[in-house]
PDB file of C-alpha atoms in Angstrom:
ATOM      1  CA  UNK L1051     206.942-114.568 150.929  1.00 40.00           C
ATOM      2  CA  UNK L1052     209.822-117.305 151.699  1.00 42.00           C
ATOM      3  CA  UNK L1053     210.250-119.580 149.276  1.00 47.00           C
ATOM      4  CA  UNK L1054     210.590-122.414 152.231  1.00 49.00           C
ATOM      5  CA  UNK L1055     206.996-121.706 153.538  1.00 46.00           C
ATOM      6  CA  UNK L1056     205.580-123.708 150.652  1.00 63.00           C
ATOM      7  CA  UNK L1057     207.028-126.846 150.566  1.00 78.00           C
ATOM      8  CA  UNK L1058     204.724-129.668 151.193  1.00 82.00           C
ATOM      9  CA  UNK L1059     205.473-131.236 154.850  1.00 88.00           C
ATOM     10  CA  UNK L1060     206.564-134.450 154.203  1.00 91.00           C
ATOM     11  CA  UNK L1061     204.687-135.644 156.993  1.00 93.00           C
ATOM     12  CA  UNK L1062     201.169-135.389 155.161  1.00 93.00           C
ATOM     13  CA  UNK L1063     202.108-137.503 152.851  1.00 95.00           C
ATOM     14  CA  UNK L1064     202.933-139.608 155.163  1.00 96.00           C
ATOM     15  CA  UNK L1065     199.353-139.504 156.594  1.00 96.00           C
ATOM     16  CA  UNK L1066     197.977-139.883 153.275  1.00 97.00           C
ATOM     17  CA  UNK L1067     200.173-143.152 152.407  1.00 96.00           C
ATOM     18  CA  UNK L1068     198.917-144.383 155.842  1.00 97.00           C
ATOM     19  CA  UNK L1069     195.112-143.560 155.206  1.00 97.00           C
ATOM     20  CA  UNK L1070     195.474-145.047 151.585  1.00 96.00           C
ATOM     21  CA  UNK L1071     197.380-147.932 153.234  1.00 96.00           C
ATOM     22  CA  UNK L1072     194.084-148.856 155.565  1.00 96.00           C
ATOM     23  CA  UNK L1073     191.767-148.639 153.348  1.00 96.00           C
ATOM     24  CA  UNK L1074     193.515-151.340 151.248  1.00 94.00           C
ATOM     25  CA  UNK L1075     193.666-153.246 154.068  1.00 94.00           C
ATOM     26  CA  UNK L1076     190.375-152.858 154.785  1.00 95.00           C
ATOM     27  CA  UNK L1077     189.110-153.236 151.483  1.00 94.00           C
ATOM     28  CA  UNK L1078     191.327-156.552 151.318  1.00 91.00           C
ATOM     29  CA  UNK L1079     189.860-157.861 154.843  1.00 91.00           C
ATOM     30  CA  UNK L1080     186.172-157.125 153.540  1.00 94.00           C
ATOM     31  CA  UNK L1081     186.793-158.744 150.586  1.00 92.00           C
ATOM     32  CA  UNK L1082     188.407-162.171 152.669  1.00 88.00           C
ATOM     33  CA  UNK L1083     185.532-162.154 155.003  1.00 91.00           C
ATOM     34  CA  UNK L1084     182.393-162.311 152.415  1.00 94.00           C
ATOM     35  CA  UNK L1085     184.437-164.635 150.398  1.00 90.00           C
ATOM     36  CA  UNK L1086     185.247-162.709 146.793  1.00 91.00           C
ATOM     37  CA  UNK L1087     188.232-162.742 145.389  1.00 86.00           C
ATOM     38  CA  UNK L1088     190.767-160.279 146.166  1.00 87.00           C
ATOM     39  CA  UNK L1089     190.793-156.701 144.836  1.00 90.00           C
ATOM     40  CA  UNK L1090     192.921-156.016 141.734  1.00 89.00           C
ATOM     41  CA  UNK L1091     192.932-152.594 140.621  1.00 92.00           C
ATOM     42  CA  UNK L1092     192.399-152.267 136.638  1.00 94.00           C
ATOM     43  CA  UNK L1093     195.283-151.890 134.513  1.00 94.00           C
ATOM     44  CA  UNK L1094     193.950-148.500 134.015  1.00 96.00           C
ATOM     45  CA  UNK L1095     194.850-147.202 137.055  1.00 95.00           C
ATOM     46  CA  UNK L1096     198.522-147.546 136.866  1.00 96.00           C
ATOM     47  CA  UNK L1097     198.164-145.878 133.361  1.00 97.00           C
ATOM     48  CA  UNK L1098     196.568-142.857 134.305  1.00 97.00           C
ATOM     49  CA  UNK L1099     198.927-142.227 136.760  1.00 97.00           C
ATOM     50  CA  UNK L1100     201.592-142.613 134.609  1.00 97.00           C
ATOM     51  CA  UNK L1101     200.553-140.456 131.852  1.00 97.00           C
ATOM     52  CA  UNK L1102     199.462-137.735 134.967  1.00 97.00           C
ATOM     53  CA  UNK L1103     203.453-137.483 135.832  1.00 97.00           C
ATOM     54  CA  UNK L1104     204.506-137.629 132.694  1.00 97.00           C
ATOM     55  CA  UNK L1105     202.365-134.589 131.542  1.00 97.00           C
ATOM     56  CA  UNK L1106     203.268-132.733 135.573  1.00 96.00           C
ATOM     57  CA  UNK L1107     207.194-133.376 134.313  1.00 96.00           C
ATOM     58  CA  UNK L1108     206.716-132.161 130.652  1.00 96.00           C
ATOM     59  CA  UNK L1109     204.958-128.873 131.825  1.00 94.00           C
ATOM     60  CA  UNK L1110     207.570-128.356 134.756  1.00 94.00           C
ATOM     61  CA  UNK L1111     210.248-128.839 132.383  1.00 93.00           C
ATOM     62  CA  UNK L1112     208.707-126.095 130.248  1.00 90.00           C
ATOM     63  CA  UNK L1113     208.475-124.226 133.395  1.00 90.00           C
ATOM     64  CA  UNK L1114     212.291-124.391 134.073  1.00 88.00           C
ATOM     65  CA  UNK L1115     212.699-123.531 130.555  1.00 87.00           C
ATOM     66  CA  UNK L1116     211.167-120.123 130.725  1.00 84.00           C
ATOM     67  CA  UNK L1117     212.746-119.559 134.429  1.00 82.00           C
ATOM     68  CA  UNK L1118     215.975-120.018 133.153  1.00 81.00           C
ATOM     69  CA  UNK L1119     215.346-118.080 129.602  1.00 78.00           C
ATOM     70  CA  UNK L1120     214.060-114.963 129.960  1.00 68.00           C
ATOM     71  CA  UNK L1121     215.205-113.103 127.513  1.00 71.00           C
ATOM     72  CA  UNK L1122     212.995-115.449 125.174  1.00 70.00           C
ATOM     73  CA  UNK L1123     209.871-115.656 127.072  1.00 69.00           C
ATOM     74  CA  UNK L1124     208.133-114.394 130.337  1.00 76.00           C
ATOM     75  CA  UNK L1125     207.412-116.613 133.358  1.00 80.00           C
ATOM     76  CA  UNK L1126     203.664-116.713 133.285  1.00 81.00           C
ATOM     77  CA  UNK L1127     202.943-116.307 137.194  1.00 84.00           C
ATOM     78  CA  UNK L1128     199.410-118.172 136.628  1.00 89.00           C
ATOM     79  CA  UNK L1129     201.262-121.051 135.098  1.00 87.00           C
ATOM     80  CA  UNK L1130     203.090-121.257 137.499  1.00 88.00           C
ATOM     81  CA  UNK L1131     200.755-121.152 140.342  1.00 90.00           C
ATOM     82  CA  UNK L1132     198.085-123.790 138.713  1.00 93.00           C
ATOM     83  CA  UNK L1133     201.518-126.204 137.999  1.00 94.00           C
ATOM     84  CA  UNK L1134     202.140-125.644 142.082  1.00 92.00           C
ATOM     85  CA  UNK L1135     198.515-126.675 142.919  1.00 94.00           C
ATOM     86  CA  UNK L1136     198.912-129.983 140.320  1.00 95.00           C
ATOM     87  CA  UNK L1137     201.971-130.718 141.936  1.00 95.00           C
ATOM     88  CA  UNK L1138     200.586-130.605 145.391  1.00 95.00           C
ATOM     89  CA  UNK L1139     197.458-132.735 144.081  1.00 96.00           C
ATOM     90  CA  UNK L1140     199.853-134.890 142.757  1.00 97.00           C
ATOM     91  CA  UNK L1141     201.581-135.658 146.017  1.00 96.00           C
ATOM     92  CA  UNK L1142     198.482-136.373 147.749  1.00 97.00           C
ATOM     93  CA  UNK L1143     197.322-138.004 145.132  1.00 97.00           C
ATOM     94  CA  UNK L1144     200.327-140.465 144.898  1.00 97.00           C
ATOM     95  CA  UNK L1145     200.784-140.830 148.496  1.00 97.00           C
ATOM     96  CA  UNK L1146     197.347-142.199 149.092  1.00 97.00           C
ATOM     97  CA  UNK L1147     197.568-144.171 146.270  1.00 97.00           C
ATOM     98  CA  UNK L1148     200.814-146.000 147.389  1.00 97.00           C
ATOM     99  CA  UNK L1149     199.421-146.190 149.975  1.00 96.00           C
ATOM    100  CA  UNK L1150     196.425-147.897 148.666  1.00 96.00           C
ATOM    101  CA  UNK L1151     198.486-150.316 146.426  1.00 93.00           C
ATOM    102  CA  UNK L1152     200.508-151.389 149.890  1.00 94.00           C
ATOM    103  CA  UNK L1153     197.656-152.338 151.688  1.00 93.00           C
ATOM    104  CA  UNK L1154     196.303-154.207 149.344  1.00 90.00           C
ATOM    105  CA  UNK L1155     199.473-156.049 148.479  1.00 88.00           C
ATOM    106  CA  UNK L1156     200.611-156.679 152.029  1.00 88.00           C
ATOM    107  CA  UNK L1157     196.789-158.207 152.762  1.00 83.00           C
ATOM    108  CA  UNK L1158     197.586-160.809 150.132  1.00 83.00           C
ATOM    109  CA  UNK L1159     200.848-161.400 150.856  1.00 81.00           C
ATOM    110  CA  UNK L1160     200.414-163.144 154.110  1.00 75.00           C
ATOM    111  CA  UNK L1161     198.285-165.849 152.242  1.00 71.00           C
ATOM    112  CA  UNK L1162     199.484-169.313 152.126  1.00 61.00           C
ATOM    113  CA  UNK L1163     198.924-170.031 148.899  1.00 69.00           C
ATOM    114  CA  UNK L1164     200.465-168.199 146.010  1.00 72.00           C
ATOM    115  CA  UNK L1165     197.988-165.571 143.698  1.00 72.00           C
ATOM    116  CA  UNK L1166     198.096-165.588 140.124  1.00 77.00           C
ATOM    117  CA  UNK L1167     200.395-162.641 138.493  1.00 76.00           C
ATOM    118  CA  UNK L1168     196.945-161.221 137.526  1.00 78.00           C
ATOM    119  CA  UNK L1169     196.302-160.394 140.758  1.00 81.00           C
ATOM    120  CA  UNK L1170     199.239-158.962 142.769  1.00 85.00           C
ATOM    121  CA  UNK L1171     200.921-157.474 139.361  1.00 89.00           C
ATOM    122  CA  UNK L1172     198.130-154.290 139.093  1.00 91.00           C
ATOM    123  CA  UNK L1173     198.289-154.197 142.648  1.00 91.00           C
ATOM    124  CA  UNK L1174     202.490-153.808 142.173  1.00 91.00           C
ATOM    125  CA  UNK L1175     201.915-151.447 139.202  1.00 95.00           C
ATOM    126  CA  UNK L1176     199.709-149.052 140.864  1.00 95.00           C
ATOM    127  CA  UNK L1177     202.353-148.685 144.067  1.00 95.00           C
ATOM    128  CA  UNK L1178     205.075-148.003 141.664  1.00 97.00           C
ATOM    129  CA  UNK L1179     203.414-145.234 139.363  1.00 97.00           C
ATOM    130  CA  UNK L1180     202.133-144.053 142.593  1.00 97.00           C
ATOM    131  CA  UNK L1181     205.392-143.142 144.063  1.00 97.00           C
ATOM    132  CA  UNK L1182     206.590-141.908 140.228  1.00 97.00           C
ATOM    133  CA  UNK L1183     203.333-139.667 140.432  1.00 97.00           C
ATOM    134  CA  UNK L1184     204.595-138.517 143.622  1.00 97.00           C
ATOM    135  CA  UNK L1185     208.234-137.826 142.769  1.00 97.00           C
ATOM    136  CA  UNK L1186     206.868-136.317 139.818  1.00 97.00           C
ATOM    137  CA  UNK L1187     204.906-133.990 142.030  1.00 95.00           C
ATOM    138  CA  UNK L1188     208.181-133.274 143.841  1.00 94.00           C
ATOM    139  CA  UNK L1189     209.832-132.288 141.051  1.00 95.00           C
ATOM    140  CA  UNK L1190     207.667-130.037 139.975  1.00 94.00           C
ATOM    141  CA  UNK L1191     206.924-127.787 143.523  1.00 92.00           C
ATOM    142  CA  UNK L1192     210.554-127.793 143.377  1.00 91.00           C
ATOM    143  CA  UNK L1193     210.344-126.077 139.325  1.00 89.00           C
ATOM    144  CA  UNK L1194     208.180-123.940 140.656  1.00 85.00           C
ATOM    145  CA  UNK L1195     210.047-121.667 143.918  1.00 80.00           C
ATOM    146  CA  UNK L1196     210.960-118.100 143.070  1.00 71.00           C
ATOM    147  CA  UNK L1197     215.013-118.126 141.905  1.00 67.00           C
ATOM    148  CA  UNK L1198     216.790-115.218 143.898  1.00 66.00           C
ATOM    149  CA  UNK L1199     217.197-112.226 142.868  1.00 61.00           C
ATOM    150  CA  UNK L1200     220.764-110.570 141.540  1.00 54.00           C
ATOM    151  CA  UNK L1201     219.987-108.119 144.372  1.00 51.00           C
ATOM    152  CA  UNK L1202     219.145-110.890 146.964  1.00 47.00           C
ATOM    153  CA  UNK L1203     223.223-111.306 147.412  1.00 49.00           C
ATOM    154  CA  UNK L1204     223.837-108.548 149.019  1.00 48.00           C
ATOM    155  CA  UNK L1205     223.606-108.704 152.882  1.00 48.00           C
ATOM    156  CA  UNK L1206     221.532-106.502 155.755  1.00 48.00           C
ATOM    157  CA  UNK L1207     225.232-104.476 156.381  1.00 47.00           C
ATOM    158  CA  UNK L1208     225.539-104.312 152.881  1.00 48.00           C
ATOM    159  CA  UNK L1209     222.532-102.248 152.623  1.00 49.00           C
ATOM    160  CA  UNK L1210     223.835-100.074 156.318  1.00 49.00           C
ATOM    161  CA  UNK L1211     226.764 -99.032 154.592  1.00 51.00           C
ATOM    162  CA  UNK L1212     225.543 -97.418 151.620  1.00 50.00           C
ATOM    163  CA  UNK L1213     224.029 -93.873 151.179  1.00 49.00           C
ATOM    164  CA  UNK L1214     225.473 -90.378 151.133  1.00 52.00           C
ATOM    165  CA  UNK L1215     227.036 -90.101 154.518  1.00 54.00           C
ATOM    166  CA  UNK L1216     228.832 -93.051 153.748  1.00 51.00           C
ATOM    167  CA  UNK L1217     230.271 -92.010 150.704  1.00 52.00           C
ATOM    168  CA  UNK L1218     228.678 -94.112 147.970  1.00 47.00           C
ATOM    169  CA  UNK L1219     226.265 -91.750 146.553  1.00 46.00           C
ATOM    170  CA  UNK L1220     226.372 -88.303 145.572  1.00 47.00           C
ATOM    171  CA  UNK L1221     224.599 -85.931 148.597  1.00 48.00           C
ATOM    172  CA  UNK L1222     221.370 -83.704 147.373  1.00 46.00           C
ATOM    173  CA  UNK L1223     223.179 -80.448 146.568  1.00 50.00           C
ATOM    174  CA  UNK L1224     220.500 -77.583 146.274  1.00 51.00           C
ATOM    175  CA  UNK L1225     220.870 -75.765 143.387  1.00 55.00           C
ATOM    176  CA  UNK L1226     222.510 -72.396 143.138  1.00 64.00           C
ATOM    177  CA  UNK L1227     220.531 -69.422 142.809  1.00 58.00           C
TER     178      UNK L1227
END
């Protein structure tokens, strides 16, 4: 399988910031027309995402590790594939919830008056560990395409010219009787 054919398009994430960025919006704008006070996310939030990365960096560092040592250890293909699937999760994950953070920070931000730090700072904090969840997520797809082989250097007319009648292997001699 090419390695290129699974990359994340870029462009879903982009949906997903989009959808995350409406329904912060919307979530704002509900919020403004009953009369509550806006929606701050709980410090929580940004922390979990945090420590998420954080762990999806650690195990794609240990991931490169073994990649790049093998006479130590062997590449565990399962590893591997469940650390692709976080990854992608991860991406979604931190699109939409940049997403999320924007539209609720860019609801308040057209308000005259000015919002205590209480409220727009979670809003702020979630954005940011949102996009380092998603960089994070980046990273690790990235840990986790196939390196090419010693093999892979050689070219299609590489692999024309050799053989017997081109006189880089020994011909099938039948034995003598």
């Amino acid at each position: 399988m090419n390695p290129e054919a699974r990359k994340l398009n870029p462009l879903t994430l982009v949906v997903f910031g989009i959808v995350g960025a409406g329904i912060g919006l919307l979530l704002q704008t509900y919020r403004s027309g009953v009369g509550v006070a806006p929606f701050a996310p709980p410090l929580s939030l940004p922390a979990s995402l945090l420590v998420i990365a954080v762990l999806l960096i650690v195990l794609a560092f240990r991931l490169k590790r073994a990649i790049v040592d093998t006479r130590t250890t062997t590449v565990n293909p399962f590893h591997a594939v469940r650390l692709l699937a976080a990854a992608w999760a991860s991406q979604f994950t931190g699109a939409l919830f940049a997403g999320f953070g924007l539209g609720l920070f860019v609801m308040i931000a057209g308000r005259v008056t000015q919002l205590a730090a209480g409220v727009w700072l979670p809003m702020g904090l979630t954005t940011l560990t949102a996009l380092v969840l998603l960089i994070a997520g980046v990273f690790a797809e990235r840990v986790c395409r196939i390196p090419p082989d010693d093999g892979a250097e050689k070219s299609a007319s590489d692999e024309r010219t050799e053989g017997p009648e081109h006189g880089t292997a020994q011909a099938y001699e039948r034995p003598k009787d």
